[in-house]
Short mmCIF file of N, CA, C and O and ligand atoms in Angstrom, two decimals:
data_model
loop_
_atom_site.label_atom_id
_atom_site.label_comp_id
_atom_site.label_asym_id
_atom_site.label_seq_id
_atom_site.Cartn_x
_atom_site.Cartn_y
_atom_site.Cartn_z
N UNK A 1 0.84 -1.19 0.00
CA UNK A 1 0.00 0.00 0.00
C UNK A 1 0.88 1.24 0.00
O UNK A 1 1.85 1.38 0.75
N UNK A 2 0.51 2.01 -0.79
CA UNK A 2 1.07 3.47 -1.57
C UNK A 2 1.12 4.61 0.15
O UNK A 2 0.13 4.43 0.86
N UNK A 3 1.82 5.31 0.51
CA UNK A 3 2.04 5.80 1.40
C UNK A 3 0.69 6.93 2.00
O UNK A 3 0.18 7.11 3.10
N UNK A 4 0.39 7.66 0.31
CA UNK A 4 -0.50 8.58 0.61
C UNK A 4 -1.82 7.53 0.61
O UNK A 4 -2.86 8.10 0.94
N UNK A 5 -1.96 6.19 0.32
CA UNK A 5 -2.90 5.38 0.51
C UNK A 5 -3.82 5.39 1.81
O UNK A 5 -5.03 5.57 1.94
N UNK A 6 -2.54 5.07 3.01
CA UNK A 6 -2.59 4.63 4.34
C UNK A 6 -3.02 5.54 4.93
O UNK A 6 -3.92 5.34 5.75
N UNK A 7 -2.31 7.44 4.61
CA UNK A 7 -2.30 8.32 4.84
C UNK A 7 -3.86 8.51 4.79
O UNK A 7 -4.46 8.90 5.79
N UNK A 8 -4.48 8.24 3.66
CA UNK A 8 -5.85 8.44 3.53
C UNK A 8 -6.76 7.85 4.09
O UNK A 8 -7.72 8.48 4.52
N UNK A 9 -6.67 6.44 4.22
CA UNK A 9 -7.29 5.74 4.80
C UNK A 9 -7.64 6.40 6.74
O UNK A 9 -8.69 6.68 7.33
N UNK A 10 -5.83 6.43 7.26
CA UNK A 10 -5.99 6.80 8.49
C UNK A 10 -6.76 8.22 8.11
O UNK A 10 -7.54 8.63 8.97
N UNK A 11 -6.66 8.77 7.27
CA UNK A 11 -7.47 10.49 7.86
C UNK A 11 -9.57 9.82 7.50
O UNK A 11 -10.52 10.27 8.16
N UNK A 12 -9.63 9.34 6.99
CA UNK A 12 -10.93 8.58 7.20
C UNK A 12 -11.34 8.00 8.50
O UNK A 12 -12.53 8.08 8.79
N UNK A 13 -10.69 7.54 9.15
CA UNK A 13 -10.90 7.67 10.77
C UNK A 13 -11.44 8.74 11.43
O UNK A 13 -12.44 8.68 12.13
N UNK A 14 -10.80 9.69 11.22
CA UNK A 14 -10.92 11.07 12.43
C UNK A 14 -12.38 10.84 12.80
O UNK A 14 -13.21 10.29 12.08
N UNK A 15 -12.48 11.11 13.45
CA UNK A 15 -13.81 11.68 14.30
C UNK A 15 -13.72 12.39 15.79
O UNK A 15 -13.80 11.86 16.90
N UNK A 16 -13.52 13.72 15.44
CA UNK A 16 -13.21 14.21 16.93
C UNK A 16 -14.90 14.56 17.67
O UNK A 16 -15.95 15.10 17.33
N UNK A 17 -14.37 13.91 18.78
CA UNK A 17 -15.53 14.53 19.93
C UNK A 17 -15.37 15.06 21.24
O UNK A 17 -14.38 14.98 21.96
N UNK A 18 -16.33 15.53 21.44
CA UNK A 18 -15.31 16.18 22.58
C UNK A 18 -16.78 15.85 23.72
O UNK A 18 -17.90 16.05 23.27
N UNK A 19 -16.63 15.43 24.96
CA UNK A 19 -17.15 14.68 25.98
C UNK A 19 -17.82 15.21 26.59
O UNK A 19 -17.58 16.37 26.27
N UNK A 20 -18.53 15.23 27.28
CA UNK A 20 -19.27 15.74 28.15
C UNK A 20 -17.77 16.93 29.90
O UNK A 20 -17.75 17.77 30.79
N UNK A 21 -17.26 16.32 29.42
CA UNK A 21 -15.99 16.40 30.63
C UNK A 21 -15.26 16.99 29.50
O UNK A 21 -14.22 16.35 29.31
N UNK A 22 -15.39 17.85 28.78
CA UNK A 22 -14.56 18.50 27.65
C UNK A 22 -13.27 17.86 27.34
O UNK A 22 -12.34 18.59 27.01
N UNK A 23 -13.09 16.61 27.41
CA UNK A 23 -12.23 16.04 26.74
C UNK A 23 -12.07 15.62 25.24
O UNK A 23 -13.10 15.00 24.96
N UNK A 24 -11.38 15.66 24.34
CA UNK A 24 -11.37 15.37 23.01
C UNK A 24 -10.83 13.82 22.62
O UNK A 24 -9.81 13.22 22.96
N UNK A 25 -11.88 13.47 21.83
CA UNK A 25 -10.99 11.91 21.45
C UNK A 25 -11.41 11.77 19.74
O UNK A 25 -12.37 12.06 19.03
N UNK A 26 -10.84 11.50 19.68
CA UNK A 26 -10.76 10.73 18.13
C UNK A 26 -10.11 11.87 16.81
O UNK A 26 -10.24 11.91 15.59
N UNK A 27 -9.44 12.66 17.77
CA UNK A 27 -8.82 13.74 16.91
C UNK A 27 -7.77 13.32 16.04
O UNK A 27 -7.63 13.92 14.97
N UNK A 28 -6.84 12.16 16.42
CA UNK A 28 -6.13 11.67 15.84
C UNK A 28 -6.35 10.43 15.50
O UNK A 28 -6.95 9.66 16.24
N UNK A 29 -5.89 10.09 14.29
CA UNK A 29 -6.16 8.60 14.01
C UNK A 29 -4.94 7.90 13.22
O UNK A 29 -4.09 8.58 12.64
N UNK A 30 -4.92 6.81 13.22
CA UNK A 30 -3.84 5.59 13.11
C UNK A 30 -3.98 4.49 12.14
O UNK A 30 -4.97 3.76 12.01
N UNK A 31 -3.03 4.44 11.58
CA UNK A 31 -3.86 3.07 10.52
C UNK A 31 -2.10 2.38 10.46
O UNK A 31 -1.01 2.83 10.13
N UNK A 32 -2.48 1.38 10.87
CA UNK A 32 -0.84 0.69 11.08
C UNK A 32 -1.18 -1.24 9.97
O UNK A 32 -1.89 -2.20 10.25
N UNK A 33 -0.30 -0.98 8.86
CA UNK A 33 -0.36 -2.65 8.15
C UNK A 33 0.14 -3.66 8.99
O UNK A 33 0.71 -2.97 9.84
N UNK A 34 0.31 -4.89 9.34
CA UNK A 34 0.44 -5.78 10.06
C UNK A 34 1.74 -6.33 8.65
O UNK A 34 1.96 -5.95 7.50
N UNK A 35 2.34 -7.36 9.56
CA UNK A 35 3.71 -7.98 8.69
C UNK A 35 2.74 -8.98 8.00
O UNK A 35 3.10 -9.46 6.93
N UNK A 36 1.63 -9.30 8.49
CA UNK A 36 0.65 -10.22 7.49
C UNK A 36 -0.18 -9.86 6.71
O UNK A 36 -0.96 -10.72 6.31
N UNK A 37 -0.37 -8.26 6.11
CA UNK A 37 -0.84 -7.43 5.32
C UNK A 37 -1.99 -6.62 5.61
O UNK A 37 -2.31 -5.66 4.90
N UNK A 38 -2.83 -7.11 6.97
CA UNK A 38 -3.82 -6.58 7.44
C UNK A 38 -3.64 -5.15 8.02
O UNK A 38 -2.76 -4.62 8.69
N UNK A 39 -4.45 -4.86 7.65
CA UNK A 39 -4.53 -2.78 8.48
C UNK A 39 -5.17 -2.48 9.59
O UNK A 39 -6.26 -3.05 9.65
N UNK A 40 -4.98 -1.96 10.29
CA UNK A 40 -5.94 -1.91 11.39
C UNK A 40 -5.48 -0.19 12.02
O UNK A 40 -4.42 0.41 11.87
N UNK A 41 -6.52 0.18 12.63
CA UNK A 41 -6.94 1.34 12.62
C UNK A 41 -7.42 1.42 14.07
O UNK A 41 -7.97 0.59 14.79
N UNK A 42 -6.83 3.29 14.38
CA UNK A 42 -7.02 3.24 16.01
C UNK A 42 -7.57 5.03 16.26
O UNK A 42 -7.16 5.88 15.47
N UNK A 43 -8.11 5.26 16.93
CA UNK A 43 -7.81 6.79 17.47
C UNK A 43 -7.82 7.06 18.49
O UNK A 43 -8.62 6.58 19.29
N UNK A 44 -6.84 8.01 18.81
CA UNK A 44 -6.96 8.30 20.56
C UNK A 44 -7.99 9.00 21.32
O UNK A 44 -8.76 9.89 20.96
N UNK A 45 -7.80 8.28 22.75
CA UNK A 45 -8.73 8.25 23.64
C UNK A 45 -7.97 9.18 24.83
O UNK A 45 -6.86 8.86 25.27
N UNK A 46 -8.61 10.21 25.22
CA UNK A 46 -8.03 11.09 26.33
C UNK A 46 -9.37 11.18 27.11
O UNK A 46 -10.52 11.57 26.94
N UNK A 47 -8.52 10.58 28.13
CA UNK A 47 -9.79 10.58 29.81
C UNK A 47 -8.66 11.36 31.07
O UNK A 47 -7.44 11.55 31.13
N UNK A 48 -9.67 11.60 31.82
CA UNK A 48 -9.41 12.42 32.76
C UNK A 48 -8.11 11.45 33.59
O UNK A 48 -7.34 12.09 34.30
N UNK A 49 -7.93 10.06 33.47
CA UNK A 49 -7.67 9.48 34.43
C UNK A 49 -6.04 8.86 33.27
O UNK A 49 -4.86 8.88 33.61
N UNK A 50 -6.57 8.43 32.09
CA UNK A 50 -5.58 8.14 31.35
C UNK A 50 -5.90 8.61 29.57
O UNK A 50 -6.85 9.26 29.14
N UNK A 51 -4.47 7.89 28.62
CA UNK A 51 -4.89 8.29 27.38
C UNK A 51 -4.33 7.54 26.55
O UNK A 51 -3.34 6.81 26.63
N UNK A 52 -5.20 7.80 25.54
CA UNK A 52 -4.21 6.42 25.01
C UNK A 52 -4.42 7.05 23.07
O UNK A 52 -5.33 7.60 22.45
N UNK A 53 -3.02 6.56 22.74
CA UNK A 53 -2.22 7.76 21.40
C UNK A 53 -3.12 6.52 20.74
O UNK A 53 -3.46 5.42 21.20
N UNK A 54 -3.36 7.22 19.37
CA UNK A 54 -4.37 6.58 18.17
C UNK A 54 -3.45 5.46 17.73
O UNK A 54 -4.07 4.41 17.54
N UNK A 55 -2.04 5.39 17.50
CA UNK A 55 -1.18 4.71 17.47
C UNK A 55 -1.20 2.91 17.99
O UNK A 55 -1.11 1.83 17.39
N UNK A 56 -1.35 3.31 19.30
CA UNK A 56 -1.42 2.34 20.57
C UNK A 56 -2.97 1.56 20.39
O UNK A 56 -3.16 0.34 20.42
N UNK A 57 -3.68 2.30 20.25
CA UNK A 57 -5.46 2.08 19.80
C UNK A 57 -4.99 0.95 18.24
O UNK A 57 -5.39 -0.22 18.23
N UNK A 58 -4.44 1.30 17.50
CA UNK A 58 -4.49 0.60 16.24
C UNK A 58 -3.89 -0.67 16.17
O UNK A 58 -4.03 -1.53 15.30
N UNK A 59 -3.03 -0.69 17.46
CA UNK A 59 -2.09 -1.58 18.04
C UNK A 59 -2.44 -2.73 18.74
O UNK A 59 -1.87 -3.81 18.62
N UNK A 60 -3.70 -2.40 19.70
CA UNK A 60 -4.37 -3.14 20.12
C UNK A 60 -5.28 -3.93 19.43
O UNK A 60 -5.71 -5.05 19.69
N UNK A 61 -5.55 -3.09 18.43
CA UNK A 61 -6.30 -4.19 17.78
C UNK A 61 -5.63 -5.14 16.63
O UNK A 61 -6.10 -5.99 15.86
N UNK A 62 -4.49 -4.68 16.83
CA UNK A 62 -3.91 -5.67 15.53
C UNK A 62 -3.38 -7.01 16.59
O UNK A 62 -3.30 -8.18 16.23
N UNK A 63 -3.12 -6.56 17.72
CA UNK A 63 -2.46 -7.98 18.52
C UNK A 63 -3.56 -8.53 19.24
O UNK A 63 -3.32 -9.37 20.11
N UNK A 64 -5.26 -8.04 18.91
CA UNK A 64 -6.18 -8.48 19.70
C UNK A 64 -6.25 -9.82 18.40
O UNK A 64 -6.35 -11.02 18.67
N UNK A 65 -6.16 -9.23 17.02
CA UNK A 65 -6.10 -10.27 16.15
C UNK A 65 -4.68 -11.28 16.43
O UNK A 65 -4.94 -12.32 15.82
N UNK A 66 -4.06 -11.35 16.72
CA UNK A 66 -2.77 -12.41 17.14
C UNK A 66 -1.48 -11.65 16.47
O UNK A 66 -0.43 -12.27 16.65
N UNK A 67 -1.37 -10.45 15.73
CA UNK A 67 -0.31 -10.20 15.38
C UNK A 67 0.72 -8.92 15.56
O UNK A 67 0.39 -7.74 15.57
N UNK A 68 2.37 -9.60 15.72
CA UNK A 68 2.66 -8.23 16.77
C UNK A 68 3.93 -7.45 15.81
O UNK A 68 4.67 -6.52 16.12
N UNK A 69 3.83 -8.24 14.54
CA UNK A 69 5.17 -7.99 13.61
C UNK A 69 4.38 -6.42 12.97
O UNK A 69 3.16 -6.56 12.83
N UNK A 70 4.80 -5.31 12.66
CA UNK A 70 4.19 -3.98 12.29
C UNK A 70 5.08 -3.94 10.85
O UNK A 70 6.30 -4.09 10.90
N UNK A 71 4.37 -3.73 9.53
CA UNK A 71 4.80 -3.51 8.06
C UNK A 71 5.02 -1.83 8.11
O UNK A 71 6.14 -1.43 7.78
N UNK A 72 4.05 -0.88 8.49
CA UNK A 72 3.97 0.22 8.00
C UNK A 72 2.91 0.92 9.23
O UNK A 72 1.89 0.27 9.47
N UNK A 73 3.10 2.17 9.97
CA UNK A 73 2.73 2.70 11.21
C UNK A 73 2.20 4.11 10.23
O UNK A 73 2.77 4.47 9.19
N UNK A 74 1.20 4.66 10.73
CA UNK A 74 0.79 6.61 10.57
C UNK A 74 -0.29 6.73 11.25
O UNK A 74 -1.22 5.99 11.58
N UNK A 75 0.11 8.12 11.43
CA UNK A 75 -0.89 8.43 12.42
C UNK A 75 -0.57 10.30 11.78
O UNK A 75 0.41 10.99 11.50
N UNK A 76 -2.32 10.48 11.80
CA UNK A 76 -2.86 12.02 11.28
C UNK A 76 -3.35 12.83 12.05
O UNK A 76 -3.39 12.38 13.19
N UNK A 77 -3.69 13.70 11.97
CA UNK A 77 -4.39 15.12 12.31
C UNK A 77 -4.78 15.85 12.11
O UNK A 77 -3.92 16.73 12.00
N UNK A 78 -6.26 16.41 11.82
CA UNK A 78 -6.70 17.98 10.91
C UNK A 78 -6.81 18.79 11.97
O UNK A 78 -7.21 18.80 13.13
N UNK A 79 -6.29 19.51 11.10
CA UNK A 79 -6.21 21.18 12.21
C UNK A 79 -7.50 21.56 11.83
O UNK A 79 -7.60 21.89 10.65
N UNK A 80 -8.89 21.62 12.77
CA UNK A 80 -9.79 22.17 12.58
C UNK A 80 -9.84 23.61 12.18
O UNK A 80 -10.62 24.00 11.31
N UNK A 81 -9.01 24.40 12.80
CA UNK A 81 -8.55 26.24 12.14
C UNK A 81 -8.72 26.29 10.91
O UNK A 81 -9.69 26.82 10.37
N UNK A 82 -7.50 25.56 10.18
CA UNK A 82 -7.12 25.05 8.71
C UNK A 82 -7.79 24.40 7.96
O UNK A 82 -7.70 24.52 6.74
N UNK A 83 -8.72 23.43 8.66
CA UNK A 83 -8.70 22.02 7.72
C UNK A 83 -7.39 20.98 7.11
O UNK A 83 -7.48 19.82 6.70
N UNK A 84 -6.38 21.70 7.22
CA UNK A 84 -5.06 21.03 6.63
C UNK A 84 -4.97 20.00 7.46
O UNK A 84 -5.24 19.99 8.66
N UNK A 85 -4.48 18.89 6.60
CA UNK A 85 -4.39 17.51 7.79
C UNK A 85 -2.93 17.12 7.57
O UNK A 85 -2.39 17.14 6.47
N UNK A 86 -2.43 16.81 8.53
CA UNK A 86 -0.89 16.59 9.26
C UNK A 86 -0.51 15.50 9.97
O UNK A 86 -0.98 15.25 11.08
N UNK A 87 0.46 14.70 9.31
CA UNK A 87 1.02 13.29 9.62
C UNK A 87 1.80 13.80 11.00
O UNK A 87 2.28 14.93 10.92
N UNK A 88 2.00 13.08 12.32
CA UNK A 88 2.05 12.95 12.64
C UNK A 88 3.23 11.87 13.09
O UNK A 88 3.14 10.72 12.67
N UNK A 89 4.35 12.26 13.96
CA UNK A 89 5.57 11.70 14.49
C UNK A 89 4.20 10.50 15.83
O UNK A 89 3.08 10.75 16.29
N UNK A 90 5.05 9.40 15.93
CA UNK A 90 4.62 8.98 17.07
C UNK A 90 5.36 9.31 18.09
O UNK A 90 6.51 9.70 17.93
N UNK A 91 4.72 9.18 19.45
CA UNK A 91 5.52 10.01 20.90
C UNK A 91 5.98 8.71 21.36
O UNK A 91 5.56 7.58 21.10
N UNK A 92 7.18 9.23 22.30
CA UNK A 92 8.24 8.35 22.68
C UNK A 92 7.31 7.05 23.57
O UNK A 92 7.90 5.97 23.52
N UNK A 93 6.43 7.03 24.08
CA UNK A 93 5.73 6.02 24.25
C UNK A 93 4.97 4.46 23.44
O UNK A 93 4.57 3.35 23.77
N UNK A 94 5.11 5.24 22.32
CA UNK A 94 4.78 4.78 21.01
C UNK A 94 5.41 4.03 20.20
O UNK A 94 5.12 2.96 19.67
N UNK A 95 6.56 4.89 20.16
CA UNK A 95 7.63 4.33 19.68
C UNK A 95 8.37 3.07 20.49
O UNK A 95 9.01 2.25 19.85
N UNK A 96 8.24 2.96 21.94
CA UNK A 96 9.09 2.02 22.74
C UNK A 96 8.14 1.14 23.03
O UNK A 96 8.51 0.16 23.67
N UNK A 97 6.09 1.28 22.48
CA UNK A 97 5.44 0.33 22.80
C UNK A 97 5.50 -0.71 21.23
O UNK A 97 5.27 -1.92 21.21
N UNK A 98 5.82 0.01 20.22
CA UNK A 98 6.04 -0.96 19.00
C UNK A 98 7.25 -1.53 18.97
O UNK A 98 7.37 -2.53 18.28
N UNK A 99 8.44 -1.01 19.73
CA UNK A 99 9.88 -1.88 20.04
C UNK A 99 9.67 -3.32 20.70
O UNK A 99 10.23 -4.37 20.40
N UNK A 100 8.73 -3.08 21.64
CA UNK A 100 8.15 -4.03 22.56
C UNK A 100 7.61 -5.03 22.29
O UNK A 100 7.94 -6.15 22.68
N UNK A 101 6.13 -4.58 21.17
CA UNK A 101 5.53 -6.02 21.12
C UNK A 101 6.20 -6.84 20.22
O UNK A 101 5.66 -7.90 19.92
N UNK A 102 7.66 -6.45 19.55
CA UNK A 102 8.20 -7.24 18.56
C UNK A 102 9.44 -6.36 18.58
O UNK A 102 9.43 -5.14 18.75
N UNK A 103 10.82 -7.33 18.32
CA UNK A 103 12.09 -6.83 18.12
C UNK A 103 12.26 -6.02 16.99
O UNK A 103 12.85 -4.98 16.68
N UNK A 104 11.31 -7.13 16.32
CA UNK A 104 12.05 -6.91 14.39
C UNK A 104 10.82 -5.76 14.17
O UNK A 104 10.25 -5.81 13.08
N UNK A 105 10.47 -4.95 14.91
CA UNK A 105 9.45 -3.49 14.37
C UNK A 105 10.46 -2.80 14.62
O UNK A 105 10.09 -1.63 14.73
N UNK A 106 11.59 -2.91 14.77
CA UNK A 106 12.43 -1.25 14.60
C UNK A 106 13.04 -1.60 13.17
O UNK A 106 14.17 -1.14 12.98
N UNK A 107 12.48 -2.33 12.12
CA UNK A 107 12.75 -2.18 11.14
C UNK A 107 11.17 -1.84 10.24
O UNK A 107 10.99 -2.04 9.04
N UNK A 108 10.15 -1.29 11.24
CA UNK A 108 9.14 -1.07 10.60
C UNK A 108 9.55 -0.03 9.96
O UNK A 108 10.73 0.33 10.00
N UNK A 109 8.44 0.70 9.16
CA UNK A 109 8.45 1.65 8.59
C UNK A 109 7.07 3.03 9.23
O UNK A 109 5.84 2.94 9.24
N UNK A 110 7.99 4.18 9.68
CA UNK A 110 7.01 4.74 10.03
C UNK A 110 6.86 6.01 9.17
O UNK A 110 7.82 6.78 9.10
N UNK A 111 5.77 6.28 8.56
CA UNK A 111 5.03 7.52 7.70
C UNK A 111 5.30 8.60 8.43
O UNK A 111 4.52 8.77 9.36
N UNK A 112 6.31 9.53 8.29
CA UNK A 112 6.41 10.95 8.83
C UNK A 112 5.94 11.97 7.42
O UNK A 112 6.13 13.16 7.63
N UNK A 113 5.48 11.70 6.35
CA UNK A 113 5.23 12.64 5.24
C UNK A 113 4.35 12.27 4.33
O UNK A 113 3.50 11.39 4.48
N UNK A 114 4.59 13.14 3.10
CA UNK A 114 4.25 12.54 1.72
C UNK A 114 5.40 11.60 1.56
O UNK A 114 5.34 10.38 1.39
N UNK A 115 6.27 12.23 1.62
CA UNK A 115 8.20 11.71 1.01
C UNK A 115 8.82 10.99 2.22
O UNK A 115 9.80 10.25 2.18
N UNK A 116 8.14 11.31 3.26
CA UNK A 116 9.58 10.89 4.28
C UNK A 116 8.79 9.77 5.28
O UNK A 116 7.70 9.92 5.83
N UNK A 117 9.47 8.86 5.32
CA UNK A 117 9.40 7.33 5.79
C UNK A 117 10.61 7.11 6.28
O UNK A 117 11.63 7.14 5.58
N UNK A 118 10.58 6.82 7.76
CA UNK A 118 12.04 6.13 8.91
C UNK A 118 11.32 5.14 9.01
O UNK A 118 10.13 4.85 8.87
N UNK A 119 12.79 4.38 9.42
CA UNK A 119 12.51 3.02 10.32
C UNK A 119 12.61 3.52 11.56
O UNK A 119 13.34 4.41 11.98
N UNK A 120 11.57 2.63 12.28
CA UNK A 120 11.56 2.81 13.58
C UNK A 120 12.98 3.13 14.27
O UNK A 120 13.36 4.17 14.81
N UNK A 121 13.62 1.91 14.08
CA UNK A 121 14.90 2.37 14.92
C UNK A 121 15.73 3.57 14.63
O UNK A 121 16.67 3.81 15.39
N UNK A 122 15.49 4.36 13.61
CA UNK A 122 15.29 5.50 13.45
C UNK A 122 15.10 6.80 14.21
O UNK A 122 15.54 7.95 14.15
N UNK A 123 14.38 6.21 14.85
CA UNK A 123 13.48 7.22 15.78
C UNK A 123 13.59 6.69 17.34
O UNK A 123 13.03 7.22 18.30
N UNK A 124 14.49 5.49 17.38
CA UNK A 124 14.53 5.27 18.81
C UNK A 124 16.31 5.79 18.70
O UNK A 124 16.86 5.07 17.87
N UNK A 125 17.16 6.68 19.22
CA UNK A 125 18.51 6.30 19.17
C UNK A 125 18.73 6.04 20.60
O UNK A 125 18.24 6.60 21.57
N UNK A 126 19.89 4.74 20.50
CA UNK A 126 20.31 4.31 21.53
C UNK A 126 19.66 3.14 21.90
O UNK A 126 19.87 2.53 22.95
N UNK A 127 18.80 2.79 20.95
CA UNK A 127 18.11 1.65 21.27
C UNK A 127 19.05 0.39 21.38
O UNK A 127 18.34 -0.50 21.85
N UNK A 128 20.21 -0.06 21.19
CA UNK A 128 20.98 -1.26 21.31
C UNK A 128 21.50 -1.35 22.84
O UNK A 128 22.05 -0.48 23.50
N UNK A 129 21.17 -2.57 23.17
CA UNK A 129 21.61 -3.08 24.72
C UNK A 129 22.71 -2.59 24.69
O UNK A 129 23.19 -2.59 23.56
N UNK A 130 23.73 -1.87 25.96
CA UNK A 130 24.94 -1.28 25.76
C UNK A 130 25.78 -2.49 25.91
O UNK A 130 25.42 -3.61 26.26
N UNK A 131 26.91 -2.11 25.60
CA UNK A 131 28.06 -3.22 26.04
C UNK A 131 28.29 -2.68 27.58
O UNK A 131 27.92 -1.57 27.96
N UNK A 132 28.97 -3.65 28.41
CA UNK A 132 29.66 -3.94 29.59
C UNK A 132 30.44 -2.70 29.00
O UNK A 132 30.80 -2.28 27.91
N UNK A 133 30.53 -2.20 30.93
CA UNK A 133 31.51 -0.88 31.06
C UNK A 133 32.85 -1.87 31.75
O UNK A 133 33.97 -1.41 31.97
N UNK A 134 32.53 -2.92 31.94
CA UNK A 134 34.15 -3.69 32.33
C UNK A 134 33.79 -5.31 31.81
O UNK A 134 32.79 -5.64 31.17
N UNK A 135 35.13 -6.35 32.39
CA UNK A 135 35.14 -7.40 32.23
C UNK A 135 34.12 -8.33 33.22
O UNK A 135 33.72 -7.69 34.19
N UNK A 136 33.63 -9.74 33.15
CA UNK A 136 33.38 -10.10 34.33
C UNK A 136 34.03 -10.05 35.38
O UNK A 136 35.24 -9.88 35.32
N UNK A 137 33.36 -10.18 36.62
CA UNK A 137 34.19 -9.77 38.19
C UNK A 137 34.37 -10.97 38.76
O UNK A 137 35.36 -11.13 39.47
N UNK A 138 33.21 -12.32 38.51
CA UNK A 138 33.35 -12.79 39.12
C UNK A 138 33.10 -14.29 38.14
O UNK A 138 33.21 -15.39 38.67
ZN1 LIG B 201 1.83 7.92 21.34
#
């Protein structure tokens, strides 16, 4: 799937609302391919108590289906002011919860543009276990 594909797809998600408790949810949305070709789609949820990134939402449902390998990650945003809609970096939570459910996702691919696509590990630096600051001691 074509980049501005996914891109589109996730901005077909949006649905912002905003709560009775003036909280906003579904402002952002997520559409992440699975390493088994499936898409799955998330938007975030902000409660008074916790929140959870559209990212993480799209996430859950791809490992509610059994799978934790990630092909291709985005996540959007329309500026209601504008209307202009805006890809979206995932936040460092995001990024270390797709490190997590699978090693080999820091070779995912995450949508920062029209043009610009990192690999995850990309966006994590420092992510390699360090080496020993000495020899064994004992
Ligand atoms: Zn996030």
């Amino acid at each position: 799937m074509k980049t501005m594909d996914l891109i589109k797809q996730a901005s077909e998600r949006l649905r912002p609302y905003t709560d009775t408790r003036d909280r906003l949810h579904g402002d952002v949305a997520s559409a992440v391919i699975s390493k088994s070709g499936q898409v799955y789609y998330g938007v975030c949820v902000d409660t008074s108590g916790w929140g959870l990134c559209a990212e993480r939402s799209a996430l859950a449902a791809m490992v509610t289906d059994g799978f934790y390998e990630i092909d291709t990650v985005v996540a959007v945003w329309r500026d209601d002011k504008t209307g202009k809609l805006h890809v979206l970096p995932p936040c460092g939570i995001c990024r270390n919860f797709m490190r997590e459910l699978d090693e080999n996702n820091l070779e995912a691919d995450v949508i920062l543009g029209k043009e610009n696509v990192k690999k995850l590990k990309d966006l994590i630096p420092y992510h390699e276990w360090p080496e020993p600051l000495e020899e064994k001691k004992f």
